[in-house]
Structures are given as structure tokens and as C-alpha cells.
Amino acid sequence: MIQAYIFDLDGVIVDTAVYHYRAWKRLANELGFDFTEAQNEALKGISRARSLQLILEWGGVQRTPAEQKELAGRKNEWYVEMISRMTPDEILPGAKELLAQAKDVGIRTALGSASKNAGIILERTGLLPLFDVIVDGNTVSASKPDPEVFLQCAAKLGIAPAHCMIFEDAIAGIAAARAAGMKVIGIGDAAVLTGADAVLPGLQDMTIAKLQTLTANS
Ligand code: BG6
Ligand code: MG
């Protein structure tokens, strides 16, 4: 029986995955190269520093640790500029409704995100009160696909991993959920998110009963 829902943030609750993509693309373009949408899938769910390393590898570009810090900071400034203007309208369809349903029936809720900017986004969108626990990039040391972020959520909620269900749009996040021994619903394209118990295009019209059916036999 599922007792907790743990939500990734970027690309599951809000459409910020697109803002991350725009900011990284701008940085890569300034450095004189580009990367594909398929490559961008590999950036989802992983930390800012690791994302930059991958992008520099793709561009065949080398930078010192100090330069990397500056580049990651530049990307983050553009990203923060975009998310600082967010409104509750940018909550993805169905996300708030599912969080509210969980509250109504006593399913505990957590945010399990790699982002250090989760606080700004939750504040801008007014979603903070709907989460019992927040674990984000400021509190974890190992990036997804390491299960640390989700295991911290379960521990803080006081619920066994086997009773947690994760909602994730990233390949790395699905691997993290699996490694944590949790059920996982992929949000996005089933051809990309192999390894999830079930994949949905989004959370629109999702109910707790439907989620139970989807994962009952997995
Ligand atoms: C994840 C995103 O949620 O957070 C990644 O999927 C991002 O794309 C990571 O790199 C870290 O985010 P931030 O906001 O700390 O740069
Ligand atoms: Mg995500």
C-alpha cells in the first residue's frame, strides 16, 4: 500500500525543464557549440555542476574548476531570471490537484529534487504548503541516479521505501527511484523513460485509484 508520494520538481510539477534547457543552450552557444534534445534528456535530474561537465565534454571544451564555477553561475543567473517571473499558472496540469487529493486521503507528500532553486519555485507557485517534506539540491550530496534524495525523503517522512511512489521525468531520476526500492511513475515519453512502473504524458486527470491500478502488478 502506497503511503507517500514523492515528486520531482522540474518537469513534473512545473515546466522549468524548458528553462534549464534554454539557459544551458545559451551557454553552449556562447562557447561556440550546440547540443541536441536527446543529449538534453541526459541533463534532466542531475546537478548543475555535473550538467556543465557533460556539456563541456560534448563541446570538446576544457575549463578549469574556477572557470566552471563561473560558467555554472552564469547559467544559473539566466535561469533564476526566468523562474523569478514564474506564476502559479506555470504549475503543470494535474499536479496541484494530485497533491491535494493525497492530502485529503492522508498520503504523505514530499519534494525530491536536485535543484538548489526549489525554494524560489515553490514560493512563486504557492505550492509550498502542499508538501510535508522538502529535500533538494541544498541538502543532498549525491546526485540522481544515486537514491540519496529519495531515501532522505522517506526517512524524513518516516515511511519505508517500499511504500513510496516517485513521480519523475528524468532517466536519472527513474534509476534513483529503482535504486531506492520505490515504485516509480515516469512523466513523459514511454520510449525514453524505460524502467518506470508506468509512464504517463502528465498528471492531468490522475487519481489515486488510477495510480494504484497502474502499479498494482509491477
Ligand atoms: C533538476 C533538473 O531538477 O535540477 C536539472 O532536472 C538541474 O536539469 C538540477 O540541473 C539542478 O538545478 P539547479 O536549479 O540547482 O541548477
Ligand atoms: Mg525533473
PDB file of C-alpha atoms and ligand atoms in Angstrom:
ATOM      1  CA  MET A   1       0.000   0.000   0.000  1.00  0.00           C
ATOM      2  CA  ILE A   2       1.430   3.357  -1.030  1.00  0.00           C
ATOM      3  CA  GLN A   3       1.729   5.752   1.918  1.00  0.00           C
ATOM      4  CA  ALA A   4       3.779   8.563   0.357  1.00  0.00           C
ATOM      5  CA  TYR A   5       4.072  10.341  -2.960  1.00  0.00           C
ATOM      6  CA  ILE A   6       7.471  11.862  -3.727  1.00  0.00           C
ATOM      7  CA  PHE A   7       7.555  14.366  -6.565  1.00  0.00           C
ATOM      8  CA  ASP A   8      10.446  15.533  -8.649  1.00  0.00           C
ATOM      9  CA  LEU A   9      10.077  19.267  -9.331  1.00  0.00           C
ATOM     10  CA  ASP A  10      11.464  20.356 -12.710  1.00  0.00           C
ATOM     11  CA  GLY A  11       9.395  18.781 -15.489  1.00  0.00           C
ATOM     12  CA  VAL A  12       6.876  17.097 -13.161  1.00  0.00           C
ATOM     13  CA  ILE A  13       5.309  19.842 -11.033  1.00  0.00           C
ATOM     14  CA  VAL A  14       6.407  22.819 -13.135  1.00  0.00           C
ATOM     15  CA  ASP A  15       7.669  23.172 -16.682  1.00  0.00           C
ATOM     16  CA  THR A  16      11.064  24.507 -15.654  1.00  0.00           C
ATOM     17  CA  ALA A  17      12.857  21.732 -17.595  1.00  0.00           C
ATOM     18  CA  VAL A  18      12.428  24.025 -20.571  1.00  0.00           C
ATOM     19  CA  TYR A  19      14.078  26.958 -18.738  1.00  0.00           C
ATOM     20  CA  HIS A  20      17.062  24.791 -17.772  1.00  0.00           C
ATOM     21  CA  TYR A  21      17.364  23.748 -21.424  1.00  0.00           C
ATOM     22  CA  ARG A  22      17.220  27.339 -22.698  1.00  0.00           C
ATOM     23  CA  ALA A  23      19.856  28.546 -20.257  1.00  0.00           C
ATOM     24  CA  TRP A  24      22.265  25.657 -20.950  1.00  0.00           C
ATOM     25  CA  LYS A  25      21.770  26.067 -24.700  1.00  0.00           C
ATOM     26  CA  ARG A  26      22.587  29.770 -24.438  1.00  0.00           C
ATOM     27  CA  LEU A  27      25.767  28.943 -22.532  1.00  0.00           C
ATOM     28  CA  ALA A  28      26.828  26.261 -25.030  1.00  0.00           C
ATOM     29  CA  ASN A  29      26.133  28.637 -27.924  1.00  0.00           C
ATOM     30  CA  GLU A  30      28.285  31.326 -26.276  1.00  0.00           C
ATOM     31  CA  LEU A  31      31.061  28.743 -26.049  1.00  0.00           C
ATOM     32  CA  GLY A  32      30.659  28.066 -29.773  1.00  0.00           C
ATOM     33  CA  PHE A  33      28.705  24.808 -29.978  1.00  0.00           C
ATOM     34  CA  ASP A  34      25.241  23.303 -29.537  1.00  0.00           C
ATOM     35  CA  PHE A  35      23.741  20.102 -28.158  1.00  0.00           C
ATOM     36  CA  THR A  36      20.757  18.009 -29.186  1.00  0.00           C
ATOM     37  CA  GLU A  37      17.423  17.426 -27.467  1.00  0.00           C
ATOM     38  CA  ALA A  38      18.452  13.801 -26.955  1.00  0.00           C
ATOM     39  CA  GLN A  39      21.573  14.994 -25.135  1.00  0.00           C
ATOM     40  CA  ASN A  40      19.371  17.303 -23.090  1.00  0.00           C
ATOM     41  CA  GLU A  41      17.477  14.262 -21.748  1.00  0.00           C
ATOM     42  CA  ALA A  42      20.707  13.203 -20.033  1.00  0.00           C
ATOM     43  CA  LEU A  43      20.865  16.570 -18.230  1.00  0.00           C
ATOM     44  CA  LYS A  44      17.479  16.132 -16.575  1.00  0.00           C
ATOM     45  CA  GLY A  45      17.602  15.280 -12.890  1.00  0.00           C
ATOM     46  CA  ILE A  46      21.338  15.752 -12.475  1.00  0.00           C
ATOM     47  CA  SER A  47      23.135  18.519 -10.607  1.00  0.00           C
ATOM     48  CA  ARG A  48      24.180  21.852 -12.093  1.00  0.00           C
ATOM     49  CA  ALA A  49      27.896  21.074 -11.780  1.00  0.00           C
ATOM     50  CA  ARG A  50      27.579  17.625 -13.386  1.00  0.00           C
ATOM     51  CA  SER A  51      25.390  19.040 -16.186  1.00  0.00           C
ATOM     52  CA  LEU A  52      28.084  21.579 -17.030  1.00  0.00           C
ATOM     53  CA  GLN A  53      30.771  18.875 -17.131  1.00  0.00           C
ATOM     54  CA  LEU A  54      28.707  16.855 -19.603  1.00  0.00           C
ATOM     55  CA  ILE A  55      28.031  19.871 -21.798  1.00  0.00           C
ATOM     56  CA  LEU A  56      31.724  20.811 -21.898  1.00  0.00           C
ATOM     57  CA  GLU A  57      32.560  17.206 -22.838  1.00  0.00           C
ATOM     58  CA  TRP A  58      30.017  17.292 -25.682  1.00  0.00           C
ATOM     59  CA  GLY A  59      31.538  20.520 -26.990  1.00  0.00           C
ATOM     60  CA  GLY A  60      35.073  19.186 -26.638  1.00  0.00           C
ATOM     61  CA  VAL A  61      35.838  22.187 -24.426  1.00  0.00           C
ATOM     62  CA  GLN A  62      38.074  22.185 -21.351  1.00  0.00           C
ATOM     63  CA  ARG A  63      37.775  24.656 -18.479  1.00  0.00           C
ATOM     64  CA  THR A  64      39.481  24.913 -15.085  1.00  0.00           C
ATOM     65  CA  PRO A  65      37.393  24.323 -11.923  1.00  0.00           C
ATOM     66  CA  ALA A  66      37.314  28.104 -11.310  1.00  0.00           C
ATOM     67  CA  GLU A  67      36.106  28.748 -14.867  1.00  0.00           C
ATOM     68  CA  GLN A  68      33.487  26.008 -14.496  1.00  0.00           C
ATOM     69  CA  LYS A  69      32.208  27.697 -11.359  1.00  0.00           C
ATOM     70  CA  GLU A  70      31.844  30.968 -13.248  1.00  0.00           C
ATOM     71  CA  LEU A  71      30.069  29.286 -16.187  1.00  0.00           C
ATOM     72  CA  ALA A  72      27.640  27.416 -13.925  1.00  0.00           C
ATOM     73  CA  GLY A  73      26.969  30.696 -12.117  1.00  0.00           C
ATOM     74  CA  ARG A  74      26.261  32.465 -15.406  1.00  0.00           C
ATOM     75  CA  LYS A  75      23.785  29.761 -16.455  1.00  0.00           C
ATOM     76  CA  ASN A  76      22.129  29.957 -13.042  1.00  0.00           C
ATOM     77  CA  GLU A  77      21.713  33.741 -13.296  1.00  0.00           C
ATOM     78  CA  TRP A  78      19.793  33.354 -16.576  1.00  0.00           C
ATOM     79  CA  TYR A  79      17.771  30.506 -15.098  1.00  0.00           C
ATOM     80  CA  VAL A  80      16.908  32.426 -11.913  1.00  0.00           C
ATOM     81  CA  GLU A  81      15.899  35.425 -14.020  1.00  0.00           C
ATOM     82  CA  MET A  82      13.339  33.189 -15.777  1.00  0.00           C
ATOM     83  CA  ILE A  83      11.981  31.430 -12.669  1.00  0.00           C
ATOM     84  CA  SER A  84      11.741  34.670 -10.694  1.00  0.00           C
ATOM     85  CA  ARG A  85       8.935  35.683 -13.036  1.00  0.00           C
ATOM     86  CA  MET A  86       7.007  32.414 -12.667  1.00  0.00           C
ATOM     87  CA  THR A  87       3.361  32.412 -11.639  1.00  0.00           C
ATOM     88  CA  PRO A  88       1.011  29.689 -10.360  1.00  0.00           C
ATOM     89  CA  ASP A  89      -0.201  29.390 -13.989  1.00  0.00           C
ATOM     90  CA  GLU A  90       3.015  27.517 -14.730  1.00  0.00           C
ATOM     91  CA  ILE A  91       2.134  24.595 -12.496  1.00  0.00           C
ATOM     92  CA  LEU A  92       1.767  21.623 -14.857  1.00  0.00           C
ATOM     93  CA  PRO A  93      -1.812  20.365 -15.349  1.00  0.00           C
ATOM     94  CA  GLY A  94      -2.986  17.983 -12.637  1.00  0.00           C
ATOM     95  CA  ALA A  95      -0.002  18.395 -10.289  1.00  0.00           C
ATOM     96  CA  LYS A  96      -1.686  20.583  -7.706  1.00  0.00           C
ATOM     97  CA  GLU A  97      -4.881  18.511  -7.851  1.00  0.00           C
ATOM     98  CA  LEU A  98      -2.983  15.262  -7.209  1.00  0.00           C
ATOM     99  CA  LEU A  99      -1.114  16.820  -4.278  1.00  0.00           C
ATOM    100  CA  ALA A 100      -4.442  17.988  -2.833  1.00  0.00           C
ATOM    101  CA  GLN A 101      -6.022  14.525  -3.273  1.00  0.00           C
ATOM    102  CA  ALA A 102      -3.064  12.964  -1.460  1.00  0.00           C
ATOM    103  CA  LYS A 103      -3.550  15.385   1.440  1.00  0.00           C
ATOM    104  CA  ASP A 104      -7.267  14.544   1.592  1.00  0.00           C
ATOM    105  CA  VAL A 105      -6.710  10.797   1.965  1.00  0.00           C
ATOM    106  CA  GLY A 106      -3.659  11.020   4.250  1.00  0.00           C
ATOM    107  CA  ILE A 107      -0.982  10.049   1.729  1.00  0.00           C
ATOM    108  CA  ARG A 108       2.152  11.958   2.800  1.00  0.00           C
ATOM    109  CA  THR A 109       3.881  14.177   0.237  1.00  0.00           C
ATOM    110  CA  ALA A 110       7.495  15.110  -0.384  1.00  0.00           C
ATOM    111  CA  LEU A 111       9.541  17.007  -2.915  1.00  0.00           C
ATOM    112  CA  GLY A 112      12.692  15.176  -4.022  1.00  0.00           C
ATOM    113  CA  SER A 113      14.616  17.482  -6.329  1.00  0.00           C
ATOM    114  CA  ALA A 114      18.229  18.003  -7.385  1.00  0.00           C
ATOM    115  CA  SER A 115      17.640  21.739  -7.702  1.00  0.00           C
ATOM    116  CA  LYS A 116      19.117  24.364  -5.424  1.00  0.00           C
ATOM    117  CA  ASN A 117      16.399  26.707  -6.675  1.00  0.00           C
ATOM    118  CA  ALA A 118      13.428  24.632  -5.471  1.00  0.00           C
ATOM    119  CA  GLY A 119      12.605  27.186  -2.752  1.00  0.00           C
ATOM    120  CA  ILE A 120      12.092  30.065  -5.204  1.00  0.00           C
ATOM    121  CA  ILE A 121       9.889  27.942  -7.463  1.00  0.00           C
ATOM    122  CA  LEU A 122       7.685  26.652  -4.631  1.00  0.00           C
ATOM    123  CA  GLU A 123       7.313  30.186  -3.327  1.00  0.00           C
ATOM    124  CA  ARG A 124       6.479  31.680  -6.748  1.00  0.00           C
ATOM    125  CA  THR A 125       3.885  28.983  -7.450  1.00  0.00           C
ATOM    126  CA  GLY A 126       2.376  28.862  -3.950  1.00  0.00           C
ATOM    127  CA  LEU A 127       2.897  25.082  -3.699  1.00  0.00           C
ATOM    128  CA  LEU A 128       4.956  25.017  -0.502  1.00  0.00           C
ATOM    129  CA  PRO A 129       2.024  24.220   1.877  1.00  0.00           C
ATOM    130  CA  LEU A 130       1.173  21.072  -0.095  1.00  0.00           C
ATOM    131  CA  PHE A 131       4.443  19.313   0.802  1.00  0.00           C
ATOM    132  CA  ASP A 132       5.107  17.627   4.153  1.00  0.00           C
ATOM    133  CA  VAL A 133       8.839  17.341   3.431  1.00  0.00           C
ATOM    134  CA  ILE A 134      11.274  19.086   1.082  1.00  0.00           C
ATOM    135  CA  VAL A 135      14.584  17.534   0.067  1.00  0.00           C
ATOM    136  CA  ASP A 136      16.505  19.433  -2.595  1.00  0.00           C
ATOM    137  CA  GLY A 137      19.934  20.154  -4.037  1.00  0.00           C
ATOM    138  CA  ASN A 138      20.870  22.099  -0.912  1.00  0.00           C
ATOM    139  CA  THR A 139      20.556  19.044   1.310  1.00  0.00           C
ATOM    140  CA  VAL A 140      21.770  16.112  -0.793  1.00  0.00           C
ATOM    141  CA  SER A 141      25.387  15.264  -1.539  1.00  0.00           C
ATOM    142  CA  ALA A 142      24.947  12.627  -4.264  1.00  0.00           C
ATOM    143  CA  SER A 143      23.109  13.480  -7.471  1.00  0.00           C
ATOM    144  CA  LYS A 144      20.454  11.229  -9.071  1.00  0.00           C
ATOM    145  CA  PRO A 145      20.791   8.351 -10.178  1.00  0.00           C
ATOM    146  CA  ASP A 146      22.057   7.938  -6.615  1.00  0.00           C
ATOM    147  CA  PRO A 147      18.972   7.185  -4.470  1.00  0.00           C
ATOM    148  CA  GLU A 148      20.029   9.571  -1.646  1.00  0.00           C
ATOM    149  CA  VAL A 149      17.437  12.265  -2.370  1.00  0.00           C
ATOM    150  CA  PHE A 150      14.510   9.820  -2.280  1.00  0.00           C
ATOM    151  CA  LEU A 151      15.838   7.870   0.706  1.00  0.00           C
ATOM    152  CA  GLN A 152      16.151  11.157   2.622  1.00  0.00           C
ATOM    153  CA  CYS A 153      12.517  11.939   1.779  1.00  0.00           C
ATOM    154  CA  ALA A 154      11.365   8.509   3.047  1.00  0.00           C
ATOM    155  CA  ALA A 155      13.420   8.833   6.222  1.00  0.00           C
ATOM    156  CA  LYS A 156      12.082  12.331   6.947  1.00  0.00           C
ATOM    157  CA  LEU A 157       8.525  11.143   6.325  1.00  0.00           C
ATOM    158  CA  GLY A 158       9.122   8.037   8.462  1.00  0.00           C
ATOM    159  CA  ILE A 159       7.814   5.761   5.707  1.00  0.00           C
ATOM    160  CA  ALA A 160       9.524   2.624   4.347  1.00  0.00           C
ATOM    161  CA  PRO A 161      10.859   2.994   0.760  1.00  0.00           C
ATOM    162  CA  ALA A 162       8.623   0.115  -0.435  1.00  0.00           C
ATOM    163  CA  HIS A 163       5.589   2.253   0.440  1.00  0.00           C
ATOM    164  CA  CYS A 164       6.733   5.304  -1.525  1.00  0.00           C
ATOM    165  CA  MET A 165       5.792   6.223  -5.086  1.00  0.00           C
ATOM    166  CA  ILE A 166       8.010   8.568  -7.103  1.00  0.00           C
ATOM    167  CA  PHE A 167       6.939  10.867  -9.954  1.00  0.00           C
ATOM    168  CA  GLU A 168       9.868  11.569 -12.301  1.00  0.00           C
ATOM    169  CA  ASP A 169      10.543  12.971 -15.773  1.00  0.00           C
ATOM    170  CA  ALA A 170      14.278  12.111 -15.843  1.00  0.00           C
ATOM    171  CA  ILE A 171      16.049   8.908 -16.812  1.00  0.00           C
ATOM    172  CA  ALA A 172      18.443   9.525 -13.891  1.00  0.00           C
ATOM    173  CA  GLY A 173      15.506  10.014 -11.508  1.00  0.00           C
ATOM    174  CA  ILE A 174      13.844   6.757 -12.523  1.00  0.00           C
ATOM    175  CA  ALA A 175      17.114   4.929 -11.894  1.00  0.00           C
ATOM    176  CA  ALA A 176      17.352   6.668  -8.487  1.00  0.00           C
ATOM    177  CA  ALA A 177      13.821   5.586  -7.570  1.00  0.00           C
ATOM    178  CA  ARG A 178      14.567   1.995  -8.581  1.00  0.00           C
ATOM    179  CA  ALA A 179      17.803   2.015  -6.569  1.00  0.00           C
ATOM    180  CA  ALA A 180      15.810   3.287  -3.564  1.00  0.00           C
ATOM    181  CA  GLY A 181      13.400   0.326  -3.896  1.00  0.00           C
ATOM    182  CA  MET A 182      10.397   2.537  -4.651  1.00  0.00           C
ATOM    183  CA  LYS A 183       7.603   2.451  -7.225  1.00  0.00           C
ATOM    184  CA  VAL A 184       8.068   4.994  -9.997  1.00  0.00           C
ATOM    185  CA  ILE A 185       5.748   6.715 -12.432  1.00  0.00           C
ATOM    186  CA  GLY A 186       7.556   8.232 -15.412  1.00  0.00           C
ATOM    187  CA  ILE A 187       6.222  11.548 -16.663  1.00  0.00           C
ATOM    188  CA  GLY A 188       6.928  11.985 -20.369  1.00  0.00           C
ATOM    189  CA  ASP A 189       7.662   9.619 -23.247  1.00  0.00           C
ATOM    190  CA  ALA A 190       7.487   5.858 -22.598  1.00  0.00           C
ATOM    191  CA  ALA A 191      10.123   5.236 -25.279  1.00  0.00           C
ATOM    192  CA  VAL A 192      12.592   7.383 -23.294  1.00  0.00           C
ATOM    193  CA  LEU A 193      11.578   6.526 -19.728  1.00  0.00           C
ATOM    194  CA  THR A 194      12.094   2.781 -19.820  1.00  0.00           C
ATOM    195  CA  GLY A 195      12.399   1.298 -16.347  1.00  0.00           C
ATOM    196  CA  ALA A 196       9.392   3.056 -14.805  1.00  0.00           C
ATOM    197  CA  ASP A 197       6.465   1.011 -13.491  1.00  0.00           C
ATOM    198  CA  ALA A 198       4.214   3.081 -15.743  1.00  0.00           C
ATOM    199  CA  VAL A 199       4.682   6.183 -17.903  1.00  0.00           C
ATOM    200  CA  LEU A 200       2.132   8.982 -18.245  1.00  0.00           C
ATOM    201  CA  PRO A 201       2.306  12.031 -20.509  1.00  0.00           C
ATOM    202  CA  GLY A 202       1.483  14.205 -17.473  1.00  0.00           C
ATOM    203  CA  LEU A 203      -0.521  14.258 -14.250  1.00  0.00           C
ATOM    204  CA  GLN A 204      -3.676  15.679 -15.787  1.00  0.00           C
ATOM    205  CA  ASP A 205      -6.853  13.869 -14.591  1.00  0.00           C
ATOM    206  CA  MET A 206      -4.779  11.491 -12.487  1.00  0.00           C
ATOM    207  CA  THR A 207      -6.424   9.980  -9.433  1.00  0.00           C
ATOM    208  CA  ILE A 208      -5.106   7.927  -6.553  1.00  0.00           C
ATOM    209  CA  ALA A 209      -7.276   4.986  -7.645  1.00  0.00           C
ATOM    210  CA  LYS A 210      -5.860   5.101 -11.201  1.00  0.00           C
ATOM    211  CA  LEU A 211      -2.305   5.209  -9.855  1.00  0.00           C
ATOM    212  CA  GLN A 212      -2.970   2.169  -7.703  1.00  0.00           C
ATOM    213  CA  THR A 213      -4.227   0.220 -10.722  1.00  0.00           C
ATOM    214  CA  LEU A 214      -1.276   1.294 -12.853  1.00  0.00           C
ATOM    215  CA  THR A 215       1.282  -0.020 -10.389  1.00  0.00           C
ATOM    216  CA  ALA A 216      -0.654  -2.926  -8.855  1.00  0.00           C
ATOM    217  CA  ASN A 217       1.032  -5.657 -10.900  1.00  0.00           C
ATOM    218  CA  SER A 218       4.512  -4.196 -11.204  1.00  0.00           C
TER     219      SER A 218
HETATM  220  C1  BG6 B   1      16.986  19.176 -11.668  1.00  0.00           C
HETATM  221  C2  BG6 B   1      16.927  19.456 -13.147  1.00  0.00           C
HETATM  222  O1  BG6 B   1      15.709  19.179 -11.130  1.00  0.00           O
HETATM  223  O2  BG6 B   1      17.769  20.164 -11.003  1.00  0.00           O
HETATM  224  C3  BG6 B   1      18.316  19.574 -13.730  1.00  0.00           C
HETATM  225  O3  BG6 B   1      16.238  18.392 -13.789  1.00  0.00           O
HETATM  226  C4  BG6 B   1      19.101  20.634 -12.952  1.00  0.00           C
HETATM  227  O4  BG6 B   1      18.208  19.932 -15.089  1.00  0.00           O
HETATM  228  C5  BG6 B   1      19.109  20.276 -11.475  1.00  0.00           C
HETATM  229  O5  BG6 B   1      20.431  20.710 -13.429  1.00  0.00           O
HETATM  230  C6  BG6 B   1      19.845  21.326 -10.635  1.00  0.00           C
HETATM  231  O6  BG6 B   1      19.110  22.510 -10.658  1.00  0.00           O
HETATM  232  P1  BG6 B   1      19.617  23.933 -10.161  1.00  0.00           P
HETATM  233  O7  BG6 B   1      18.339  24.732 -10.122  1.00  0.00           O
HETATM  234  O8  BG6 B   1      20.208  23.717  -8.801  1.00  0.00           O
HETATM  235  O9  BG6 B   1      20.614  24.422 -11.144  1.00  0.00           O
HETATM  236 MG    MG B   2      12.824  16.628 -13.448  1.00  0.00          MG
END
